[in-house]
Amino acid sequence: MMIAHPGSEVRVLVRSRPTANFAQELIEYLPDGQTVSVHQRKDSRKGVVNNQLSSWSFRLDGVLHDVSQEEVYGRVGRGVVLGALEGYNGTVMCFGQTGAGKTYTMTGATENYKQRGIIPRALQEVFHEVEQRSDHAFSVHLSFLEIYNETLVDLLASVRGCPGVGPGGMAVVEEAGGGVSVRGLSLHPVHSEEVALNLLFEGEMNRIIGAHALNKNSSRSHCILTVHIESRSRTLSDAKYVTSKLNLVDLAGSERLGKTGSEGQVLKEAMYINKSLSFLEQAILALADRRRDHVPFRQTKLTHALKDSLGGNCNTVLVANIYGEASQIEETLSTLRFASRMKCVQMDPVVNEHTDPVLQVRKLEKEIQLLKQELSIHNTLANRMGMSYDTLSETQVAEIQSQVRRYLEGSLDEINIVSIRQIQEVFAQFKQAVQQQEQKVKAQLCQNYTLVEKAQSTAGSTAAKSQGSQGTVGVVEGHGFGVGLAVPSDRHIRLLSPGRTKAIKTKELASQGRKEAVEGRSPGPGKQVESVNPVQRDREGREHDPQNQEPQGPQEPLRTDSPPPKAEAFEDFKAERGSEINRILKENKVVLLERRARLRELTECVNTAKREIDSTSTALHQWRDKRQSQGQFVSAEGVPVLDEAELSLTLRLRELKTQYRQQYEELRGTKAEVSYCQHLVDQCRTRLLTEFESWYNESFLLPEEVQAMLRSGGPIRPGLVPVYKALALEEDEQDHFERLRYELVADSPSAISFYNAQNRTVQRRNYSKAMSQTPVQKTTPRGSGRSKLPAILSVI
Ligand code: ADP
Ligand code: MG
């Protein structure tokens, strides 16, 4: 088989028309069967006869001289035809002067079976192969195009049932994959060689035959018969199929104008022919030159129509037909030159493989069916009967919805996993529940606040921010917790309380001048880091605002398109919307501080009492030890009695212990109160900050995704701490808490539960570290069971 290998060149063979006057002295076929030498007398036409010869040698792929039509087909056509049946595009093209035998080579003598040409033999071979290759289903179509004076003609338009040319006329159109097709050219399904031959003859009949000086029957047009082949495997139920185009091209004569002596219509024909052939040559030259990435295919209809049939993804064979008489030597030379140029064109044929979407779907459906059966077998083996893998029904979806709802409410402990579809539906229902919740919250917010469009309030927010910036100068970088809020300028809605709107308007006026001064100096969006200075507290818990201090550092460039600083906004919030909760917070703090002071007092009292108990107890023991060594002191009745000193010590100790117990009881109560107050203060503060956060976000134009992130507790931006978290860990507070913390000895049973409870609270508050650092002061009281008392409580 002569299928081109990737990267090989176009095959070119020379065929000479037999003639009695073969110019043996001018045309020489070398014995290698591939080389043609042409000798030309210099200037013979200019009358200078000097018998000097110029010689040219052309090395091609084969010389067909005195060769039968059958052999020509074997050497020229067969490989291309078989390649087309495999899915490779193929082109057989005859080139040469009129009368050189192109039509004879392509079509042959129609009246003589033995002399039939490449086209009928190719058609025969195609159908022969189609019959042989029963494992493939082929579909074959024919089209027959003539290009006459740059006009496209459908040579099979006369065939019965032909749809006819559409409104746009015929045109060469480029296809998606780089190929070309002719719009409006009829495609005829062909099931047998006979039908195909009928179409060929019909087309031949329709050819426009021009009168010509050299050959009356010679065609003055280019003809392209295309066999469209599509094949699908019958054995593999594959969605893949291959297609190919087999172009059989009979070009118009290549002789030059001057020679024909044509005039009128014939001259015009010759001009067109020359034009198209010279563009064909240009296209061939461009194709042969690998450095050129543009090939001028579109210059004529011929080259455009042959765009995907000359080299490239195509097996191309060219037959250069020559008329070997001495008078035709110049045409012969020009034909051979064209042939050798064509030989340089590279081919890279590949099988045109496609996937049929309909078949692909069918194939996948079959596979799904099979896998379902497979699954049902597995389920049977695993004792899981009655499983369905179809799309969930409405009832099933409703059941899942109810499960999810019950799960969220807490009345259902778990949702059993049944199938992938069910899991997906469970997730979908969760999503729906979350979305509904979100909408509910949003609706509530909209009800509670006045909705103001960004457009109306831009000036206000800008001004408010400018004003705020003035206050935060020097604080921006040095202190504070960076809370970055990159706010895109579009898609903003502001939620403002009526009071807030008023406040902003006042500030707007106040900061007008400043705003103008800073405009145009702001960094790009997304780079802004808005700083919030924490509200600082002194030891007594009084708040003082560092923003009221004098500016210290260099001034930070101010932005005109961002929300006001949080510290400032926080103050506003406390004064307005958060005033009630802030008042409660303050009240709670006062109570807390008072209770803490009492706790400190009591702790000192208890410790003093404990120390006295210890010293009294020691004195008593010492006295007893001393007296024991002196003998037992007894009354007149012989009953042991206490002496006066011992009695007074014992009474004092009892008194101290009672006092201690009372004070200790009070201390326990106070401690519980402190703990409770602390809890209340924490709660109030958290609420104040949380409400502030959401108010701030809603008021100052956060895009939805950032708000969503805040809601979920995620970081706004890596490295930045949300303000409420930051504020909740004020250092002063932490110190304070640490200072007041004390430990109870483990040997007091009542202290253990208190200790545990306190410990849990402390852990919850994330102060466990501080806890472990506190020194534990232990004094084990001497003496027996009854007088067991807690050790001294540490007061720092
Ligand atoms: P073209 O199509 O190139 O103009 P044709 O194929 O019409 O030329 O050939 C011109 C004449 O020469 C025709 O009558 C044809 O039968 C004859 N002819 C061409 N080549 C051969 C050949 N190899 N053997 C026999 N006759 C040939
Ligand atoms: Mg011809």
mmCIF file of C-alpha atoms and ligand atoms in Angstrom, residues 15-18 66-67 69 72 94-106 108-109 111 115 207 215 217-219 250-253 321 323, ligand 1:
data_model
loop_
_atom_site.group_PDB
_atom_site.id
_atom_site.type_symbol
_atom_site.label_atom_id
_atom_site.label_comp_id
_atom_site.label_asym_id
_atom_site.label_seq_id
_atom_site.Cartn_x
_atom_site.Cartn_y
_atom_site.Cartn_z
ATOM 1 C CA ARG A 15 2.960 10.382 -17.604
ATOM 2 C CA SER A 16 3.574 11.034 -21.244
ATOM 3 C CA ARG A 17 0.879 10.816 -23.855
ATOM 4 C CA PRO A 18 1.891 8.372 -26.571
ATOM 5 C CA ASP A 66 3.803 3.453 -22.399
ATOM 6 C CA VAL A 67 2.038 2.235 -19.325
ATOM 7 C CA GLN A 69 -4.347 2.406 -17.423
ATOM 8 C CA VAL A 72 -1.291 3.778 -13.745
ATOM 9 C CA CYS A 94 -3.538 15.603 -13.016
ATOM 10 C CA PHE A 95 -1.653 18.612 -14.224
ATOM 11 C CA GLY A 96 -0.411 19.479 -17.669
ATOM 12 C CA GLN A 97 -1.106 21.203 -20.937
ATOM 13 C CA THR A 98 -4.267 20.621 -22.812
ATOM 14 C CA GLY A 99 -4.186 17.412 -24.761
ATOM 15 C CA ALA A 100 -1.465 15.876 -22.597
ATOM 16 C CA GLY A 101 -3.844 13.181 -21.335
ATOM 17 C CA LYS A 102 -5.138 14.460 -17.987
ATOM 18 C CA THR A 103 -8.722 13.509 -18.667
ATOM 19 C CA TYR A 104 -7.545 10.260 -20.153
ATOM 20 C CA THR A 105 -5.657 9.567 -16.950
ATOM 21 C CA MET A 106 -8.433 10.583 -14.582
ATOM 22 C CA GLY A 108 -10.111 7.460 -19.329
ATOM 23 C CA ALA A 109 -11.837 6.584 -22.504
ATOM 24 C CA GLU A 111 -16.315 3.976 -24.342
ATOM 25 C CA GLN A 115 -9.062 2.189 -20.974
ATOM 26 C CA ARG A 207 -18.908 19.566 -18.329
ATOM 27 C CA ASN A 215 -7.886 19.744 -28.738
ATOM 28 C CA ASN A 217 -12.577 17.940 -26.599
ATOM 29 C CA SER A 218 -10.255 19.214 -23.989
ATOM 30 C CA SER A 219 -11.830 20.714 -20.919
ATOM 31 C CA ASP A 250 -8.692 16.938 -13.418
ATOM 32 C CA LEU A 251 -7.153 20.354 -13.839
ATOM 33 C CA ALA A 252 -7.618 22.561 -16.872
ATOM 34 C CA GLY A 253 -4.771 22.857 -19.337
ATOM 35 C CA ASN A 321 0.919 14.814 -17.943
ATOM 36 C CA TYR A 323 2.847 15.736 -24.510
HETATM 37 P P1 ADP B 1 -6.347 16.610 -21.543
HETATM 38 O O1 ADP B 1 -7.458 16.190 -20.667
HETATM 39 O O2 ADP B 1 -5.086 16.707 -20.807
HETATM 40 O O3 ADP B 1 -6.653 17.808 -22.294
HETATM 41 P P2 ADP B 1 -7.028 14.242 -22.896
HETATM 42 O O4 ADP B 1 -7.052 13.280 -21.776
HETATM 43 O O5 ADP B 1 -8.304 14.739 -23.368
HETATM 44 O O6 ADP B 1 -6.111 15.462 -22.609
HETATM 45 O O7 ADP B 1 -6.199 13.569 -24.102
HETATM 46 C C1 ADP B 1 -6.174 14.063 -25.361
HETATM 47 C C2 ADP B 1 -6.252 12.925 -26.268
HETATM 48 O O8 ADP B 1 -5.182 12.068 -26.132
HETATM 49 C C3 ADP B 1 -7.496 12.096 -26.011
HETATM 50 O O9 ADP B 1 -8.083 11.738 -27.288
HETATM 51 C C4 ADP B 1 -6.954 10.864 -25.336
HETATM 52 O O10 ADP B 1 -7.716 9.716 -25.656
HETATM 53 C C5 ADP B 1 -5.559 10.747 -25.822
HETATM 54 N N1 ADP B 1 -4.675 10.191 -24.891
HETATM 55 C C6 ADP B 1 -4.115 10.893 -23.916
HETATM 56 N N2 ADP B 1 -3.302 10.108 -23.202
HETATM 57 C C7 ADP B 1 -3.358 8.868 -23.736
HETATM 58 C C8 ADP B 1 -2.735 7.625 -23.444
HETATM 59 N N3 ADP B 1 -1.905 7.477 -22.399
HETATM 60 N N4 ADP B 1 -3.032 6.582 -24.203
HETATM 61 C C9 ADP B 1 -3.885 6.692 -25.194
HETATM 62 N N5 ADP B 1 -4.498 7.829 -25.545
HETATM 63 C C10 ADP B 1 -4.238 8.929 -24.815
#
